[in-house]
Each structure stands twice: as structure tokens, then as C-alpha cells.
Amino acid sequence: MTSEHRSSKPVDILLVEDNPGDVRLTKEALNDGQIANTLHVVKDGVDALDFLFQRNDYADAPRPDLVLLDLNLPRKNGDEVLGELHEDPDLRFIPVIVLTSSEAEMDIVKSYKLCANGYLTKPVDPNEFIDMILELERFWLSIVRLPTDTDPD
């Protein structure tokens, strides 16, 4: 993703989160951020995969530029979502940041083994949570260069 692409349209972010408080804080932080974005929210792993694979109710969903994924989700957990994304040759290029309350080393290791691009533990303090989302936005959407063409051949 080039800076020209970023300025021409809002960045699509998929937030996979079942906690309404964390959804509200993420929305607040991204609204205060410097990158124009459209935040799409789903509450479980099944809906996340439907969104990403553009199936069922999400047939017209945009391909997100970034996924923020909780691990502890109903119906399908974050590990299962990561596993299916990693196996898909097109979707594996979408950066996925695990955003969870777990500080367990086994969760961190498993997420990276499943090709998560980052692992962040949610701060308890709402202001720290908002600051973390703003830093995440700045890094992943301003500094990091993301591919726009996943099939350069």
C-alpha cells in the first residue's frame, strides 16, 4: 500500500471483537487518529471468516487492509481464524494483529506460529488502550509498507 493509495481512500480495518467496551474504545481511538479509516466490526470468528472470504451476509465486504483480532471469541476462536487465513494464498497477505487480554506465553507463541503479524495485550486502563490503538494505527497504516498486489508474477 503506497501513501498515494492511502490518501485516495479510507483504510478498511476489520475488528474482530465480542466485548462492546473494547469495540467502543477502538472506534473512539480510530476516530481520533490521523488516518482516514472505515472500521468494520464482527463479534465472532465465524463472522470474521465470512467477512474475509466474502460469504453469506458479507458477500459485498471490502478486503480489509488490517485485521485486529481478539483470541477469545465465540463460535470460532482467534487461533482458528488465524489458521484459516494463513492457509489461504490471497488472505495470508492481510496483516493480522492479535489484540487480546491474554498475556500467556503459550498464546503469544501460538499466534506467531499461526503467522500473526503482531501480538498486543489490551491495557486495562481505557486511556492506555486508546494510546495503544493510536500507536498501532500510526505504525501499521503510516510507517509499514503493505503489498497492494499479492500476485506480482
JSON list of C-alpha atoms in Angstrom, two decimals:
[
{"chain": "A", "resi": 1, "resn": "MET", "atom": "CA", "xyz": [0.00, 0.00, 0.00]},
{"chain": "A", "resi": 2, "resn": "THR", "atom": "CA", "xyz": [1.58, 3.26, -1.05]},
{"chain": "A", "resi": 3, "resn": "SER", "atom": "CA", "xyz": [0.98, 6.63, 0.54]},
{"chain": "A", "resi": 4, "resn": "GLU", "atom": "CA", "xyz": [-0.87, 7.67, -2.64]},
{"chain": "A", "resi": 5, "resn": "HIS", "atom": "CA", "xyz": [-3.26, 4.74, -2.15]},
{"chain": "A", "resi": 6, "resn": "ARG", "atom": "CA", "xyz": [-3.75, 5.64, 1.49]},
{"chain": "A", "resi": 7, "resn": "SER", "atom": "CA", "xyz": [-4.69, 9.22, 0.75]},
{"chain": "A", "resi": 8, "resn": "SER", "atom": "CA", "xyz": [-7.11, 8.29, -2.04]},
{"chain": "A", "resi": 9, "resn": "LYS", "atom": "CA", "xyz": [-9.50, 6.21, 0.07]},
{"chain": "A", "resi": 10, "resn": "PRO", "atom": "CA", "xyz": [-10.07, 5.36, 3.69]},
{"chain": "A", "resi": 11, "resn": "VAL", "atom": "CA", "xyz": [-8.27, 2.32, 5.02]},
{"chain": "A", "resi": 12, "resn": "ASP", "atom": "CA", "xyz": [-10.56, -0.63, 5.76]},
{"chain": "A", "resi": 13, "resn": "ILE", "atom": "CA", "xyz": [-9.97, -2.17, 9.19]},
{"chain": "A", "resi": 14, "resn": "LEU", "atom": "CA", "xyz": [-11.72, -5.30, 10.39]},
{"chain": "A", "resi": 15, "resn": "LEU", "atom": "CA", "xyz": [-12.10, -5.51, 14.16]},
{"chain": "A", "resi": 16, "resn": "VAL", "atom": "CA", "xyz": [-13.00, -8.98, 15.42]},
{"chain": "A", "resi": 17, "resn": "GLU", "atom": "CA", "xyz": [-14.12, -8.34, 18.98]},
{"chain": "A", "resi": 18, "resn": "ASP", "atom": "CA", "xyz": [-17.03, -9.50, 21.14]},
{"chain": "A", "resi": 19, "resn": "ASN", "atom": "CA", "xyz": [-16.53, -7.05, 24.01]},
{"chain": "A", "resi": 20, "resn": "PRO", "atom": "CA", "xyz": [-18.68, -3.92, 23.42]},
{"chain": "A", "resi": 21, "resn": "GLY", "atom": "CA", "xyz": [-16.41, -1.80, 25.64]},
{"chain": "A", "resi": 22, "resn": "ASP", "atom": "CA", "xyz": [-13.32, -2.67, 23.62]},
{"chain": "A", "resi": 23, "resn": "VAL", "atom": "CA", "xyz": [-15.22, -2.02, 20.39]},
{"chain": "A", "resi": 24, "resn": "ARG", "atom": "CA", "xyz": [-16.24, 1.43, 21.69]},
{"chain": "A", "resi": 25, "resn": "LEU", "atom": "CA", "xyz": [-12.68, 2.30, 22.76]},
{"chain": "A", "resi": 26, "resn": "THR", "atom": "CA", "xyz": [-11.23, 1.15, 19.43]},
{"chain": "A", "resi": 27, "resn": "LYS", "atom": "CA", "xyz": [-13.77, 3.20, 17.50]},
{"chain": "A", "resi": 28, "resn": "GLU", "atom": "CA", "xyz": [-13.00, 6.24, 19.66]},
{"chain": "A", "resi": 29, "resn": "ALA", "atom": "CA", "xyz": [-9.26, 5.89, 19.13]},
{"chain": "A", "resi": 30, "resn": "LEU", "atom": "CA", "xyz": [-9.53, 5.37, 15.37]},
{"chain": "A", "resi": 31, "resn": "ASN", "atom": "CA", "xyz": [-11.90, 8.34, 15.06]},
{"chain": "A", "resi": 32, "resn": "ASP", "atom": "CA", "xyz": [-9.27, 10.46, 16.82]},
{"chain": "A", "resi": 33, "resn": "GLY", "atom": "CA", "xyz": [-6.47, 9.08, 14.65]},
{"chain": "A", "resi": 34, "resn": "GLN", "atom": "CA", "xyz": [-4.81, 10.70, 11.68]},
{"chain": "A", "resi": 35, "resn": "ILE", "atom": "CA", "xyz": [-5.60, 8.02, 9.10]},
{"chain": "A", "resi": 36, "resn": "ALA", "atom": "CA", "xyz": [-8.96, 8.09, 7.35]},
{"chain": "A", "resi": 37, "resn": "ASN", "atom": "CA", "xyz": [-10.46, 4.69, 8.00]},
{"chain": "A", "resi": 38, "resn": "THR", "atom": "CA", "xyz": [-13.59, 2.63, 7.84]},
{"chain": "A", "resi": 39, "resn": "LEU", "atom": "CA", "xyz": [-13.93, 0.29, 10.79]},
{"chain": "A", "resi": 40, "resn": "HIS", "atom": "CA", "xyz": [-15.89, -2.91, 10.23]},
{"chain": "A", "resi": 41, "resn": "VAL", "atom": "CA", "xyz": [-16.79, -4.88, 13.36]},
{"chain": "A", "resi": 42, "resn": "VAL", "atom": "CA", "xyz": [-17.75, -8.54, 13.72]},
{"chain": "A", "resi": 43, "resn": "LYS", "atom": "CA", "xyz": [-18.30, -10.29, 17.03]},
{"chain": "A", "resi": 44, "resn": "ASP", "atom": "CA", "xyz": [-17.05, -13.84, 16.43]},
{"chain": "A", "resi": 45, "resn": "GLY", "atom": "CA", "xyz": [-14.68, -15.97, 14.40]},
{"chain": "A", "resi": 46, "resn": "VAL", "atom": "CA", "xyz": [-17.35, -17.36, 12.07]},
{"chain": "A", "resi": 47, "resn": "ASP", "atom": "CA", "xyz": [-18.45, -13.87, 11.02]},
{"chain": "A", "resi": 48, "resn": "ALA", "atom": "CA", "xyz": [-14.79, -12.82, 10.69]},
{"chain": "A", "resi": 49, "resn": "LEU", "atom": "CA", "xyz": [-14.12, -15.61, 8.22]},
{"chain": "A", "resi": 50, "resn": "ASP", "atom": "CA", "xyz": [-17.35, -14.89, 6.34]},
{"chain": "A", "resi": 51, "resn": "PHE", "atom": "CA", "xyz": [-16.27, -11.23, 6.08]},
{"chain": "A", "resi": 52, "resn": "LEU", "atom": "CA", "xyz": [-12.76, -12.10, 4.92]},
{"chain": "A", "resi": 53, "resn": "PHE", "atom": "CA", "xyz": [-13.91, -14.75, 2.43]},
{"chain": "A", "resi": 54, "resn": "GLN", "atom": "CA", "xyz": [-16.82, -12.52, 1.33]},
{"chain": "A", "resi": 55, "resn": "ARG", "atom": "CA", "xyz": [-19.50, -15.13, 2.02]},
{"chain": "A", "resi": 56, "resn": "ASN", "atom": "CA", "xyz": [-23.08, -15.15, 3.31]},
{"chain": "A", "resi": 57, "resn": "ASP", "atom": "CA", "xyz": [-24.07, -11.75, 4.78]},
{"chain": "A", "resi": 58, "resn": "TYR", "atom": "CA", "xyz": [-20.65, -10.35, 3.85]},
{"chain": "A", "resi": 59, "resn": "ALA", "atom": "CA", "xyz": [-20.61, -11.10, 0.11]},
{"chain": "A", "resi": 60, "resn": "ASP", "atom": "CA", "xyz": [-20.01, -7.39, -0.61]},
{"chain": "A", "resi": 61, "resn": "ALA", "atom": "CA", "xyz": [-17.50, -6.81, 2.19]},
{"chain": "A", "resi": 62, "resn": "PRO", "atom": "CA", "xyz": [-14.30, -4.98, 1.24]},
{"chain": "A", "resi": 63, "resn": "ARG", "atom": "CA", "xyz": [-10.95, -6.68, 1.65]},
{"chain": "A", "resi": 64, "resn": "PRO", "atom": "CA", "xyz": [-9.55, -5.17, 4.84]},
{"chain": "A", "resi": 65, "resn": "ASP", "atom": "CA", "xyz": [-6.14, -3.52, 4.88]},
{"chain": "A", "resi": 66, "resn": "LEU", "atom": "CA", "xyz": [-5.66, -4.61, 8.51]},
{"chain": "A", "resi": 67, "resn": "VAL", "atom": "CA", "xyz": [-7.34, -7.07, 10.89]},
{"chain": "A", "resi": 68, "resn": "LEU", "atom": "CA", "xyz": [-7.45, -6.58, 14.65]},
{"chain": "A", "resi": 69, "resn": "LEU", "atom": "CA", "xyz": [-8.26, -9.98, 16.12]},
{"chain": "A", "resi": 70, "resn": "ASP", "atom": "CA", "xyz": [-9.23, -10.98, 19.64]},
{"chain": "A", "resi": 71, "resn": "LEU", "atom": "CA", "xyz": [-8.35, -14.56, 20.59]},
{"chain": "A", "resi": 72, "resn": "ASN", "atom": "CA", "xyz": [-11.23, -15.33, 22.96]},
{"chain": "A", "resi": 73, "resn": "LEU", "atom": "CA", "xyz": [-14.20, -15.33, 20.60]},
{"chain": "A", "resi": 74, "resn": "PRO", "atom": "CA", "xyz": [-17.46, -17.24, 20.43]},
{"chain": "A", "resi": 75, "resn": "ARG", "atom": "CA", "xyz": [-18.16, -19.86, 17.74]},
{"chain": "A", "resi": 76, "resn": "LYS", "atom": "CA", "xyz": [-14.57, -19.88, 16.38]},
{"chain": "A", "resi": 77, "resn": "ASN", "atom": "CA", "xyz": [-11.64, -18.55, 18.36]},
{"chain": "A", "resi": 78, "resn": "GLY", "atom": "CA", "xyz": [-8.86, -16.32, 17.09]},
{"chain": "A", "resi": 79, "resn": "ASP", "atom": "CA", "xyz": [-6.43, -19.22, 16.64]},
{"chain": "A", "resi": 80, "resn": "GLU", "atom": "CA", "xyz": [-8.87, -20.92, 14.27]},
{"chain": "A", "resi": 81, "resn": "VAL", "atom": "CA", "xyz": [-9.31, -17.68, 12.31]},
{"chain": "A", "resi": 82, "resn": "LEU", "atom": "CA", "xyz": [-5.51, -17.24, 12.05]},
{"chain": "A", "resi": 83, "resn": "GLY", "atom": "CA", "xyz": [-5.12, -20.83, 10.87]},
{"chain": "A", "resi": 84, "resn": "GLU", "atom": "CA", "xyz": [-7.66, -20.45, 8.06]},
{"chain": "A", "resi": 85, "resn": "LEU", "atom": "CA", "xyz": [-6.22, -17.10, 6.95]},
{"chain": "A", "resi": 86, "resn": "HIS", "atom": "CA", "xyz": [-2.70, -18.48, 6.82]},
{"chain": "A", "resi": 87, "resn": "GLU", "atom": "CA", "xyz": [-3.83, -21.35, 4.58]},
{"chain": "A", "resi": 88, "resn": "ASP", "atom": "CA", "xyz": [-5.45, -19.03, 2.01]},
{"chain": "A", "resi": 89, "resn": "PRO", "atom": "CA", "xyz": [-2.98, -17.80, -0.64]},
{"chain": "A", "resi": 90, "resn": "ASP", "atom": "CA", "xyz": [-4.72, -14.41, -1.04]},
{"chain": "A", "resi": 91, "resn": "LEU", "atom": "CA", "xyz": [-5.78, -13.62, 2.52]},
{"chain": "A", "resi": 92, "resn": "ARG", "atom": "CA", "xyz": [-2.44, -14.51, 4.13]},
{"chain": "A", "resi": 93, "resn": "PHE", "atom": "CA", "xyz": [-1.12, -11.14, 2.93]},
{"chain": "A", "resi": 94, "resn": "ILE", "atom": "CA", "xyz": [-3.52, -9.16, 5.12]},
{"chain": "A", "resi": 95, "resn": "PRO", "atom": "CA", "xyz": [-1.73, -8.09, 8.30]},
{"chain": "A", "resi": 96, "resn": "VAL", "atom": "CA", "xyz": [-3.39, -9.54, 11.39]},
{"chain": "A", "resi": 97, "resn": "ILE", "atom": "CA", "xyz": [-2.68, -8.04, 14.79]},
{"chain": "A", "resi": 98, "resn": "VAL", "atom": "CA", "xyz": [-3.83, -10.09, 17.75]},
{"chain": "A", "resi": 99, "resn": "LEU", "atom": "CA", "xyz": [-5.40, -7.72, 20.26]},
{"chain": "A", "resi": 100, "resn": "THR", "atom": "CA", "xyz": [-6.29, -9.68, 23.37]},
{"chain": "A", "resi": 101, "resn": "SER", "atom": "CA", "xyz": [-6.31, -9.66, 27.15]},
{"chain": "A", "resi": 102, "resn": "SER", "atom": "CA", "xyz": [-4.13, -12.77, 27.35]},
{"chain": "A", "resi": 103, "resn": "GLU", "atom": "CA", "xyz": [-0.54, -12.39, 28.48]},
{"chain": "A", "resi": 104, "resn": "ALA", "atom": "CA", "xyz": [0.04, -16.15, 28.38]},
{"chain": "A", "resi": 105, "resn": "GLU", "atom": "CA", "xyz": [3.30, -17.09, 26.66]},
{"chain": "A", "resi": 106, "resn": "MET", "atom": "CA", "xyz": [1.63, -20.10, 25.01]},
{"chain": "A", "resi": 107, "resn": "ASP", "atom": "CA", "xyz": [-0.95, -17.78, 23.38]},
{"chain": "A", "resi": 108, "resn": "ILE", "atom": "CA", "xyz": [1.79, -15.46, 22.13]},
{"chain": "A", "resi": 109, "resn": "VAL", "atom": "CA", "xyz": [3.84, -18.33, 20.68]},
{"chain": "A", "resi": 110, "resn": "LYS", "atom": "CA", "xyz": [0.79, -19.98, 19.10]},
{"chain": "A", "resi": 111, "resn": "SER", "atom": "CA", "xyz": [-0.32, -16.72, 17.49]},
{"chain": "A", "resi": 112, "resn": "TYR", "atom": "CA", "xyz": [3.07, -16.17, 15.89]},
{"chain": "A", "resi": 113, "resn": "LYS", "atom": "CA", "xyz": [3.23, -19.81, 14.77]},
{"chain": "A", "resi": 114, "resn": "LEU", "atom": "CA", "xyz": [-0.08, -19.16, 13.03]},
{"chain": "A", "resi": 115, "resn": "CYS", "atom": "CA", "xyz": [1.54, -16.15, 11.32]},
{"chain": "A", "resi": 116, "resn": "ALA", "atom": "CA", "xyz": [0.08, -13.26, 13.30]},
{"chain": "A", "resi": 117, "resn": "ASN", "atom": "CA", "xyz": [1.92, -10.08, 12.37]},
{"chain": "A", "resi": 118, "resn": "GLY", "atom": "CA", "xyz": [1.82, -8.75, 15.91]},
{"chain": "A", "resi": 119, "resn": "TYR", "atom": "CA", "xyz": [0.53, -9.55, 19.38]},
{"chain": "A", "resi": 120, "resn": "LEU", "atom": "CA", "xyz": [-0.73, -6.82, 21.70]},
{"chain": "A", "resi": 121, "resn": "THR", "atom": "CA", "xyz": [-2.12, -7.25, 25.18]},
{"chain": "A", "resi": 122, "resn": "LYS", "atom": "CA", "xyz": [-5.02, -4.91, 25.88]},
{"chain": "A", "resi": 123, "resn": "PRO", "atom": "CA", "xyz": [-4.27, -2.49, 28.69]},
{"chain": "A", "resi": 124, "resn": "VAL", "atom": "CA", "xyz": [-6.89, -2.33, 31.45]},
{"chain": "A", "resi": 125, "resn": "ASP", "atom": "CA", "xyz": [-6.77, 1.47, 31.61]},
{"chain": "A", "resi": 126, "resn": "PRO", "atom": "CA", "xyz": [-9.02, 2.98, 28.88]},
{"chain": "A", "resi": 127, "resn": "ASN", "atom": "CA", "xyz": [-6.60, 5.84, 28.14]},
{"chain": "A", "resi": 128, "resn": "GLU", "atom": "CA", "xyz": [-3.71, 3.40, 27.71]},
{"chain": "A", "resi": 129, "resn": "PHE", "atom": "CA", "xyz": [-5.91, 1.28, 25.43]},
{"chain": "A", "resi": 130, "resn": "ILE", "atom": "CA", "xyz": [-6.69, 4.30, 23.24]},
{"chain": "A", "resi": 131, "resn": "ASP", "atom": "CA", "xyz": [-2.99, 5.28, 23.14]},
{"chain": "A", "resi": 132, "resn": "MET", "atom": "CA", "xyz": [-2.06, 1.75, 22.07]},
{"chain": "A", "resi": 133, "resn": "ILE", "atom": "CA", "xyz": [-4.61, 1.79, 19.22]},
{"chain": "A", "resi": 134, "resn": "LEU", "atom": "CA", "xyz": [-3.30, 5.16, 18.04]},
{"chain": "A", "resi": 135, "resn": "GLU", "atom": "CA", "xyz": [0.28, 3.82, 18.03]},
{"chain": "A", "resi": 136, "resn": "LEU", "atom": "CA", "xyz": [-0.87, 0.69, 16.20]},
{"chain": "A", "resi": 137, "resn": "GLU", "atom": "CA", "xyz": [-2.63, 2.85, 13.60]},
{"chain": "A", "resi": 138, "resn": "ARG", "atom": "CA", "xyz": [0.42, 5.07, 13.14]},
{"chain": "A", "resi": 139, "resn": "PHE", "atom": "CA", "xyz": [2.79, 2.13, 12.72]},
{"chain": "A", "resi": 140, "resn": "TRP", "atom": "CA", "xyz": [0.68, -0.20, 10.56]},
{"chain": "A", "resi": 141, "resn": "LEU", "atom": "CA", "xyz": [-1.04, 2.42, 8.44]},
{"chain": "A", "resi": 142, "resn": "SER", "atom": "CA", "xyz": [1.58, 5.18, 8.16]},
{"chain": "A", "resi": 143, "resn": "ILE", "atom": "CA", "xyz": [5.01, 3.61, 8.51]},
{"chain": "A", "resi": 144, "resn": "VAL", "atom": "CA", "xyz": [4.75, 0.00, 7.35]},
{"chain": "A", "resi": 145, "resn": "ARG", "atom": "CA", "xyz": [4.57, -0.60, 3.64]},
{"chain": "A", "resi": 146, "resn": "LEU", "atom": "CA", "xyz": [1.92, -3.18, 2.74]},
{"chain": "A", "resi": 147, "resn": "PRO", "atom": "CA", "xyz": [1.52, -5.03, -0.55]},
{"chain": "A", "resi": 148, "resn": "THR", "atom": "CA", "xyz": [-1.21, -3.89, -2.91]},
{"chain": "A", "resi": 149, "resn": "ASP", "atom": "CA", "xyz": [-0.61, -6.66, -5.42]},
{"chain": "A", "resi": 150, "resn": "THR", "atom": "CA", "xyz": [-0.43, -10.12, -3.88]},
{"chain": "A", "resi": 151, "resn": "ASP", "atom": "CA", "xyz": [0.34, -11.74, -7.23]},
{"chain": "A", "resi": 152, "resn": "PRO", "atom": "CA", "xyz": [3.23, -9.80, -8.81]},
{"chain": "A", "resi": 153, "resn": "ASP", "atom": "CA", "xyz": [4.01, -12.57, -11.33]}
]
